[in-house]
Coordinates of C-alpha atoms and ligand atoms in Angstrom, one line a residue:
M1 CA -103.9 114.2 -45.5
V2 CA -101.3 115.5 -43.2
N3 CA -98.3 117.2 -44.8
L4 CA -95.4 115.3 -43.3
V5 CA -92.9 118.1 -43.7
R6 CA -95.1 120.5 -41.9
Y7 CA -95.9 117.9 -39.3
N8 CA -92.2 117.3 -38.6
I9 CA -91.5 121.0 -38.4
A10 CA -94.4 121.5 -36.1
K11 CA -93.1 118.6 -33.9
L12 CA -89.5 120.0 -33.8
S13 CA -90.7 123.5 -33.0
G14 CA -93.1 122.4 -30.3
K15 CA -90.4 120.3 -28.7
A16 CA -87.9 123.1 -28.9
T17 CA -90.3 125.4 -27.2
Y18 CA -90.8 122.9 -24.5
H19 CA -87.1 122.8 -23.7
L20 CA -87.1 126.6 -23.4
A21 CA -90.3 126.9 -21.4
K22 CA -90.6 126.2 -17.7
R23 CA -92.7 123.3 -16.7
G24 CA -96.2 124.3 -15.4
P25 CA -98.2 122.4 -12.9
G26 CA -99.4 119.0 -14.0
S27 CA -97.8 119.0 -17.3
G28 CA -95.2 120.9 -19.4
G29 CA -97.6 123.8 -19.7
T30 CA -99.5 124.7 -22.8
Y31 CA -97.1 126.7 -25.0
P32 CA -95.4 123.9 -26.9
G33 CA -98.8 122.6 -27.8
H34 CA -99.8 126.0 -28.9
V35 CA -96.7 126.3 -31.2
F36 CA -97.3 122.8 -32.6
T37 CA -100.9 123.4 -33.4
K38 CA -100.2 126.8 -34.9
I39 CA -97.6 125.4 -37.3
G40 CA -99.0 122.0 -38.0
G41 CA -102.7 122.7 -37.8
Y42 CA -105.5 120.5 -36.4
D43 CA -104.6 117.6 -38.8
S44 CA -101.2 117.3 -37.2
V45 CA -102.8 117.1 -33.7
S46 CA -104.8 114.1 -34.9
K47 CA -101.7 112.4 -36.3
L48 CA -99.8 113.1 -33.1
A49 CA -102.6 111.6 -31.0
S50 CA -102.6 108.5 -33.1
E51 CA -99.0 107.8 -31.9
L52 CA -100.7 106.5 -28.7
K53 CA -101.0 102.8 -29.6
T54 CA -103.5 102.1 -26.8
G55 CA -105.3 105.5 -27.0
A56 CA -106.3 108.4 -24.8
V57 CA -108.7 108.6 -21.8
L58 CA -110.3 112.1 -21.2
I59 CA -111.6 113.1 -17.8
T60 CA -114.3 115.8 -17.7
G61 CA -117.0 117.2 -15.4
T62 CA -117.9 120.2 -13.3
N63 CA -116.2 119.3 -10.0
G64 CA -113.8 116.5 -9.2
K65 CA -111.9 116.3 -12.6
T66 CA -108.4 117.1 -11.2
T67 CA -108.8 114.8 -8.2
T68 CA -110.1 111.9 -10.3
T69 CA -107.3 112.4 -12.8
T70 CA -104.7 112.5 -10.0
L71 CA -106.0 109.3 -8.5
L72 CA -106.2 107.5 -11.9
I73 CA -102.6 108.6 -12.5
K74 CA -101.5 107.1 -9.1
L75 CA -103.2 103.8 -10.0
M76 CA -102.0 103.5 -13.5
S77 CA -98.4 104.4 -12.6
N78 CA -98.0 100.9 -11.2
D79 CA -98.8 99.3 -14.5
V80 CA -97.7 101.1 -17.6
D81 CA -96.0 104.1 -19.2
F82 CA -98.5 106.8 -20.1
R83 CA -98.7 110.5 -21.1
Y84 CA -100.7 112.7 -19.0
S85 CA -101.9 116.2 -18.2
Y86 CA -104.1 117.8 -15.5
E87 CA -105.0 121.2 -14.1
N88 CA -104.2 123.0 -17.4
N89 CA -107.2 121.4 -18.9
I90 CA -107.3 122.8 -22.5
L91 CA -106.4 121.1 -25.8
N92 CA -102.9 122.7 -26.0
S93 CA -102.0 121.1 -22.7
I94 CA -102.9 117.7 -24.1
V95 CA -100.9 118.4 -27.2
T96 CA -97.9 119.4 -25.0
S97 CA -98.1 116.1 -23.2
L98 CA -98.3 114.2 -26.4
L99 CA -95.3 116.0 -27.7
T100 CA -93.0 115.8 -24.7
Q101 CA -93.9 112.5 -22.9
K102 CA -93.7 108.8 -23.7
G103 CA -96.2 105.9 -23.5
D104 CA -98.9 104.2 -25.4
L105 CA -101.7 105.4 -23.2
G106 CA -102.9 109.0 -22.5
I107 CA -104.6 110.2 -19.4
F108 CA -105.8 113.8 -19.8
E109 CA -108.1 116.1 -17.8
Y110 CA -110.2 118.2 -20.2
G111 CA -112.5 121.0 -19.0
I112 CA -115.3 122.4 -21.0
R113 CA -116.9 125.7 -20.0
N114 CA -119.4 126.0 -22.8
L115 CA -119.6 125.7 -26.6
T116 CA -118.3 129.2 -27.2
Y117 CA -115.1 128.7 -25.2
G118 CA -114.6 125.0 -25.6
I119 CA -114.4 122.8 -28.6
P120 CA -115.5 119.4 -27.3
D121 CA -116.5 117.8 -30.6
T122 CA -113.2 119.0 -32.2
V123 CA -111.2 117.6 -29.3
E124 CA -113.1 114.3 -29.6
R125 CA -112.3 114.1 -33.4
L126 CA -108.7 115.0 -33.0
I127 CA -107.8 112.9 -30.0
N128 CA -110.1 110.0 -30.9
P129 CA -110.3 108.8 -27.3
I130 CA -110.8 105.2 -26.1
G131 CA -112.4 106.5 -23.0
V132 CA -114.3 109.5 -21.5
V133 CA -114.7 109.7 -17.8
Y134 CA -117.5 111.9 -16.4
T135 CA -117.4 113.1 -12.8
T136 CA -120.3 115.5 -12.2
I137 CA -122.3 117.9 -14.3
S138 CA -123.9 120.7 -12.5
Q139 CA -124.5 124.5 -12.8
E140 CA -121.0 126.0 -12.7
H141 CA -121.2 129.5 -14.1
A142 CA -124.4 131.1 -15.1
Q143 CA -122.5 133.3 -17.4
V144 CA -119.0 133.4 -18.8
A145 CA -117.4 136.7 -19.7
G146 CA -120.8 138.4 -19.7
V147 CA -122.3 136.0 -22.2
K148 CA -125.4 134.3 -21.1
N149 CA -124.5 130.6 -20.9
P150 CA -127.6 128.6 -20.2
F151 CA -127.1 125.2 -18.6
E152 CA -128.5 123.4 -21.7
D153 CA -125.5 124.5 -23.7
Y154 CA -123.1 123.5 -21.0
Y155 CA -124.6 120.1 -20.7
K156 CA -124.6 119.7 -24.5
A157 CA -120.9 120.6 -24.6
K158 CA -120.1 117.8 -22.1
K159 CA -122.1 115.4 -24.2
L160 CA -120.3 116.3 -27.4
L161 CA -117.0 115.1 -26.0
S162 CA -118.2 111.5 -26.3
Q163 CA -121.0 111.8 -28.8
A164 CA -119.1 110.6 -31.9
M165 CA -117.2 107.7 -30.1
T166 CA -117.4 104.4 -31.9
R167 CA -114.9 102.4 -29.8
G168 CA -113.8 102.2 -26.2
A169 CA -115.7 102.9 -23.0
I170 CA -117.5 105.6 -21.1
I171 CA -117.1 105.8 -17.3
T172 CA -120.0 107.7 -15.8
N173 CA -121.9 108.3 -12.6
A174 CA -125.2 106.3 -12.3
D175 CA -126.4 108.4 -9.4
D176 CA -126.4 111.6 -11.5
P177 CA -129.3 111.7 -14.0
R178 CA -127.3 113.8 -16.4
T179 CA -124.2 111.8 -16.6
A180 CA -126.2 108.5 -16.5
F181 CA -128.2 109.7 -19.5
I182 CA -125.0 110.2 -21.5
G183 CA -124.2 106.5 -20.8
I184 CA -127.6 105.3 -21.7
E185 CA -127.6 107.1 -25.0
K186 CA -124.2 105.9 -26.0
S187 CA -124.6 102.3 -24.8
K188 CA -125.4 101.1 -28.4
D189 CA -121.9 102.3 -29.6
V190 CA -119.4 101.7 -26.8
N191 CA -119.1 100.0 -23.4
I192 CA -120.4 101.8 -20.4
N193 CA -119.1 101.3 -16.9
Y194 CA -121.3 103.0 -14.3
Y195 CA -120.3 103.8 -10.8
G196 CA -122.6 104.7 -7.9
I197 CA -123.5 104.4 -4.2
E198 CA -125.6 101.6 -2.7
A199 CA -124.7 102.0 1.0
E200 CA -127.0 102.9 3.9
G201 CA -126.8 105.9 6.2
I202 CA -125.3 108.5 3.9
E203 CA -128.4 110.3 2.7
D204 CA -128.5 114.0 2.1
S205 CA -131.7 115.5 3.5
N206 CA -132.0 118.9 2.0
A207 CA -131.5 118.4 -1.7
E208 CA -133.1 119.4 -4.9
T209 CA -134.8 117.7 -7.8
I210 CA -133.9 118.4 -11.4
E211 CA -135.5 117.9 -14.8
C212 CA -135.4 114.6 -16.5
P213 CA -132.7 114.8 -19.2
K214 CA -134.8 112.6 -21.4
C215 CA -138.3 114.2 -21.3
G216 CA -137.9 117.4 -19.3
E217 CA -140.4 116.6 -16.5
K218 CA -139.4 116.8 -12.9
L219 CA -137.6 113.7 -11.8
I220 CA -138.9 111.7 -8.8
F221 CA -136.1 111.1 -6.2
L222 CA -136.3 108.1 -3.9
K223 CA -133.0 108.9 -2.2
H224 CA -130.5 111.9 -2.4
F225 CA -126.8 111.5 -1.8
L226 CA -125.5 114.9 -2.8
N227 CA -127.7 117.5 -4.4
H228 CA -129.3 115.9 -7.4
R229 CA -127.2 112.7 -7.1
G230 CA -129.2 109.7 -5.8
Y231 CA -131.9 107.2 -6.8
Y232 CA -134.3 108.7 -9.3
Q233 CA -136.9 107.7 -11.8
C234 CA -139.3 109.4 -14.3
N235 CA -142.7 108.6 -15.7
C236 CA -141.2 108.4 -19.2
G237 CA -139.3 105.3 -18.1
F238 CA -135.9 106.9 -17.5
K239 CA -134.3 105.7 -14.3
R240 CA -131.0 105.2 -12.6
P241 CA -129.0 102.4 -14.3
E242 CA -127.4 99.7 -12.2
P243 CA -123.8 100.6 -11.3
N244 CA -121.0 98.3 -12.4
L245 CA -118.9 99.4 -9.5
K246 CA -120.6 100.5 -6.3
L247 CA -119.9 101.5 -2.7
V248 CA -121.8 99.0 -0.6
N249 CA -120.7 100.0 2.8
A250 CA -118.9 102.9 4.6
K251 CA -117.7 103.3 8.1
F252 CA -116.7 106.9 9.0
G253 CA -114.1 107.0 11.8
V254 CA -112.3 110.2 13.0
N255 CA -108.9 109.2 11.5
K256 CA -109.9 106.5 8.9
W257 CA -112.8 105.7 6.7
I258 CA -113.5 102.1 5.7
L259 CA -115.1 101.8 2.3
T260 CA -116.4 98.5 0.9
I261 CA -116.5 98.6 -2.9
K262 CA -117.9 95.8 -5.1
G263 CA -118.8 95.1 -8.7
E264 CA -118.0 93.8 -12.1
V265 CA -116.2 96.2 -14.5
F266 CA -115.6 95.6 -18.3
N267 CA -111.9 95.8 -19.0
Y268 CA -111.6 97.3 -22.5
I269 CA -108.0 96.3 -23.0
A270 CA -108.5 92.5 -22.3
S271 CA -112.1 92.7 -23.5
K272 CA -113.4 90.9 -20.4
K273 CA -115.3 91.5 -17.2
I274 CA -113.3 91.8 -14.0
R275 CA -114.8 91.2 -10.6
I276 CA -113.8 93.6 -7.8
D277 CA -114.4 93.1 -4.1
L278 CA -112.4 95.5 -1.9
K279 CA -112.3 96.9 1.6
L280 CA -110.2 100.2 1.6
K281 CA -108.9 102.2 4.5
V282 CA -108.8 105.8 3.4
P283 CA -108.2 109.2 5.2
P284 CA -111.5 111.0 6.1
F285 CA -111.4 112.8 2.8
G286 CA -114.9 114.1 2.5
F287 CA -118.0 112.6 0.9
H288 CA -117.4 114.0 -2.6
N289 CA -114.1 112.1 -2.8
I290 CA -116.0 108.9 -2.5
Y291 CA -117.4 109.6 -6.0
N292 CA -113.9 110.6 -7.1
T293 CA -112.6 107.3 -5.7
L294 CA -115.3 105.3 -7.5
A295 CA -114.7 107.2 -10.8
S296 CA -110.9 106.7 -10.7
I297 CA -111.1 103.0 -9.7
T298 CA -113.7 102.3 -12.4
A299 CA -111.6 104.1 -15.0
Y300 CA -108.5 102.2 -13.9
A301 CA -110.2 98.8 -14.0
T302 CA -111.5 99.7 -17.5
F303 CA -108.1 100.6 -19.0
T304 CA -105.3 98.8 -17.2
P305 CA -103.5 96.2 -19.1
K306 CA -102.6 94.5 -15.8
S307 CA -106.1 93.2 -15.1
E308 CA -104.8 90.4 -12.9
R309 CA -103.4 92.8 -10.4
I310 CA -106.3 95.3 -10.1
E311 CA -107.2 94.7 -6.5
T312 CA -103.6 94.6 -5.3
T313 CA -102.9 97.9 -7.0
I314 CA -106.0 99.7 -5.8
K315 CA -105.3 98.6 -2.2
K316 CA -101.7 99.7 -2.4
V317 CA -102.7 103.2 -3.6
F318 CA -105.7 103.9 -1.4
N319 CA -104.5 102.3 1.8
N320 CA -101.5 104.6 1.6
L321 CA -103.3 107.7 0.6
D322 CA -102.8 110.9 2.5
M323 CA -104.6 114.2 2.0
S324 CA -101.9 115.5 -0.3
F325 CA -103.8 114.1 -3.3
I326 CA -106.2 117.0 -3.0
P327 CA -105.3 119.7 -5.5
P328 CA -103.9 123.0 -4.2
G329 CA -106.5 125.5 -3.0
R330 CA -109.2 123.0 -2.5
F331 CA -111.2 122.9 0.7
E332 CA -109.4 121.6 3.8
V333 CA -110.0 121.9 7.6
V334 CA -107.0 123.3 9.3
N335 CA -106.5 123.0 13.1
I336 CA -104.7 126.1 14.4
G337 CA -104.2 125.7 18.1
G338 CA -107.6 124.2 18.8
K339 CA -109.5 126.4 16.4
Y340 CA -110.9 124.7 13.3
V341 CA -110.7 126.7 10.1
G342 CA -112.2 125.1 7.0
L343 CA -111.1 127.0 3.9
G344 CA -110.8 126.6 0.2
Q345 CA -112.3 127.3 -3.2
G346 CA -116.1 126.8 -3.6
D347 CA -117.0 128.9 -6.6
N348 CA -120.2 127.1 -7.6
G349 CA -123.2 125.9 -5.5
D350 CA -122.2 122.3 -5.6
A351 CA -118.6 123.0 -4.5
L352 CA -119.6 125.2 -1.6
K353 CA -122.1 122.6 -0.5
I354 CA -119.4 119.9 -0.5
N355 CA -117.2 122.2 1.6
A356 CA -120.0 122.7 4.1
M357 CA -120.4 119.0 4.3
C358 CA -116.7 118.6 5.0
M359 CA -116.8 121.2 7.7
K360 CA -120.0 120.0 9.5
P361 CA -118.4 117.1 11.4
Y362 CA -116.0 119.5 13.1
V363 CA -118.5 122.0 14.3
E364 CA -119.5 121.6 17.9
G365 CA -120.5 125.2 18.7
P366 CA -121.2 128.7 17.2
L367 CA -119.8 129.0 13.7
E368 CA -118.4 132.0 11.8
F369 CA -118.8 132.0 8.0
I370 CA -116.4 134.2 6.0
Y371 CA -118.0 134.3 2.6
T372 CA -116.2 135.4 -0.6
T373 CA -118.8 136.5 -3.1
P374 CA -119.3 135.9 -6.8
D375 CA -119.2 138.7 -9.4
E376 CA -121.6 140.7 -11.5
K377 CA -124.1 138.6 -13.4
E378 CA -123.5 135.7 -11.1
D379 CA -126.8 136.0 -9.2
E380 CA -127.6 132.3 -9.8
I381 CA -124.3 131.2 -8.1
F382 CA -125.1 133.6 -5.2
K383 CA -128.5 132.0 -4.8
D384 CA -127.0 128.5 -4.6
H385 CA -124.3 129.8 -2.2
F386 CA -126.8 131.6 0.1
N387 CA -128.8 128.3 0.5
V388 CA -125.6 126.6 1.7
I389 CA -124.8 129.5 4.1
K390 CA -128.3 129.3 5.5
S391 CA -128.0 125.5 6.0
M392 CA -124.9 126.1 8.2
N393 CA -126.8 128.5 10.4
P394 CA -123.7 130.7 11.2
K395 CA -123.7 133.0 14.3
H396 CA -121.6 135.6 12.5
I397 CA -121.1 136.2 8.8
I398 CA -118.3 138.2 7.2
V399 CA -118.8 139.1 3.5
V400 CA -115.8 139.8 1.3
P401 CA -115.7 140.3 -2.5
G402 CA -114.4 137.1 -4.1
R403 CA -114.2 138.6 -7.6
K404 CA -113.7 142.0 -9.2
S405 CA -116.9 143.8 -8.3
T406 CA -117.0 145.3 -4.8
R407 CA -120.3 147.0 -5.6
K408 CA -121.9 143.6 -6.4
A409 CA -120.5 142.1 -3.3
E410 CA -122.1 144.8 -1.3
E411 CA -125.4 144.0 -3.0
Y412 CA -125.0 140.3 -2.0
F413 CA -124.2 141.5 1.6
E414 CA -127.4 143.5 1.7
I415 CA -129.4 140.4 0.7
I416 CA -127.7 138.3 3.4
K417 CA -128.3 141.1 6.0
K418 CA -132.1 140.8 5.5
E419 CA -132.0 137.3 6.9
F420 CA -129.1 137.4 9.4
D421 CA -128.6 140.0 12.2
N422 CA -124.9 139.5 12.7
V423 CA -123.2 140.3 9.4
D424 CA -120.2 142.5 8.5
F425 CA -118.8 143.6 5.1
Y426 CA -115.2 144.1 4.2
P427 CA -114.8 145.7 0.8
L428 CA -111.4 144.3 0.1
S429 CA -110.0 145.2 -3.3
Y430 CA -109.7 142.5 -5.9
D431 CA -106.6 144.1 -7.5
K432 CA -104.7 144.3 -4.3
L433 CA -104.5 140.6 -4.0
D434 CA -101.7 140.4 -1.3
E435 CA -103.7 142.8 1.0
R436 CA -106.8 140.7 0.5
I437 CA -104.9 137.5 1.3
D438 CA -103.4 139.1 4.5
K439 CA -106.7 140.4 5.7
L440 CA -108.5 137.1 5.1
T441 CA -105.8 135.2 6.9
E442 CA -106.0 137.7 9.8
L443 CA -109.8 137.4 9.9
A444 CA -109.6 133.6 10.3
H445 CA -106.7 133.8 12.7
E446 CA -108.1 136.4 15.0
S447 CA -111.7 135.1 14.9
D448 CA -113.5 135.0 18.2
Y449 CA -115.1 131.8 17.0
K450 CA -113.7 128.3 17.5
Y451 CA -115.2 127.1 14.2
V452 CA -114.7 129.1 11.1
I453 CA -115.5 128.3 7.5
M454 CA -114.1 130.5 4.8
S455 CA -115.1 129.7 1.3
G456 CA -116.8 131.0 -1.9
C457 CA -115.2 132.5 -5.0
G458 CA -111.5 133.2 -5.5
E459 CA -108.5 131.9 -7.4
E460 CA -107.5 128.4 -6.3
Q461 CA -103.8 128.7 -6.2
A462 CA -103.3 132.5 -6.3
M463 CA -105.6 133.0 -3.3
W464 CA -106.8 129.9 -1.4
E465 CA -103.6 128.0 -1.4
K466 CA -101.7 131.1 -0.2
I467 CA -104.1 131.7 2.7
K468 CA -103.9 128.0 3.6
I469 CA -100.1 128.1 3.7
K470 CA -100.1 131.3 5.8
L471 CA -102.6 129.8 8.3
K472 CA -100.5 126.7 8.7
E473 CA -97.3 128.7 9.4
Ligands
ZN1 ZN1 -138.5 111.6 -18.2

């Protein structure tokens, strides 16, 4: 039982803190939520979340969470009042939004690093979501704060967020064996809306296989779209489920992409299936954003109360989309006087691969790769990164520490030098962030190459966004 006096004091204190605190990106920050939780305890969070008459939708995944949440917010804004938070993706950020915003629906990004640093099952219990949206699940950080964090635990943490759900719907990627398996396992308890790709001509040639999430054997891939996303099956009977919403055709122009999206999605609010058949004109936003588009449209079609207007709203949002929906610091190709510099955060193997794919269509000559390295104990990330660097076949490589350890960055540089002749190392200090930003900007600006990609590890907003702004000046 929640003590009502304590609950009300917690609510008043949290709200008072909110009015004193400055608003952070994507929400009112996290401090009011912190104050509320501290005074009222977890039971009060649960009571606060139950004020959402419709319920909460949580968005999680390794990459694409913030973009998917942003797109879902754009779509839902046409239909209903809701409370939301993104970018600050911890429980206190959700609590802050619950405290300070209005609406019967909640749309919250929630990130989980691992079981030690995240509390996915607790969050599930307290927020009692009607929806969990999965974007991707891949190897993010081999270790967090020096603690070995095997992928098994990370995957388990993602699963735990929806494991106890007994109502609502899960929106998940059919092309990713790991997220698809979460759907298959939960299909007896809740509705599952899968999204995926069934279009020709967008296959990924050098990709990896992974272990079957059901039996542990290596999966057989018939088609790869992006790393381990594709058509797969296993001798144990596990295979890709049929997507409810799919991309069936894509035309990639220089200025516009035309995406044909079809399917039948279960709308949880009206408890009925909705047919969707759309042709969208979007900016050339990169292949990974096709998945973010599909995830956000599927989530929207599942939870909007305005099911009769679904297609009109989706067209309105996507046909008017410009690149500003991409979160600050993320990869973007900037044209500076005829020189193409692609830059932005790519601090795991998947993210860097996606950046390389975005850059490739621009490259028509020798390429320079300015690579910002991972830290100590992140050899697995480096291994994934190095594969991406090799796939781009750069003429010149500049290696810069992307994290704290200059010594480790030099070690990564030595490994790269064994396979490439033309490599330079700049031991820029992590602590002198402004100097590092200036030097990286200068390196891109003064480069002898017409095509430059600058990516790897580094803080999204503190570093990448600042370099981007400087380059555009
Ligand atoms: Zn299997």
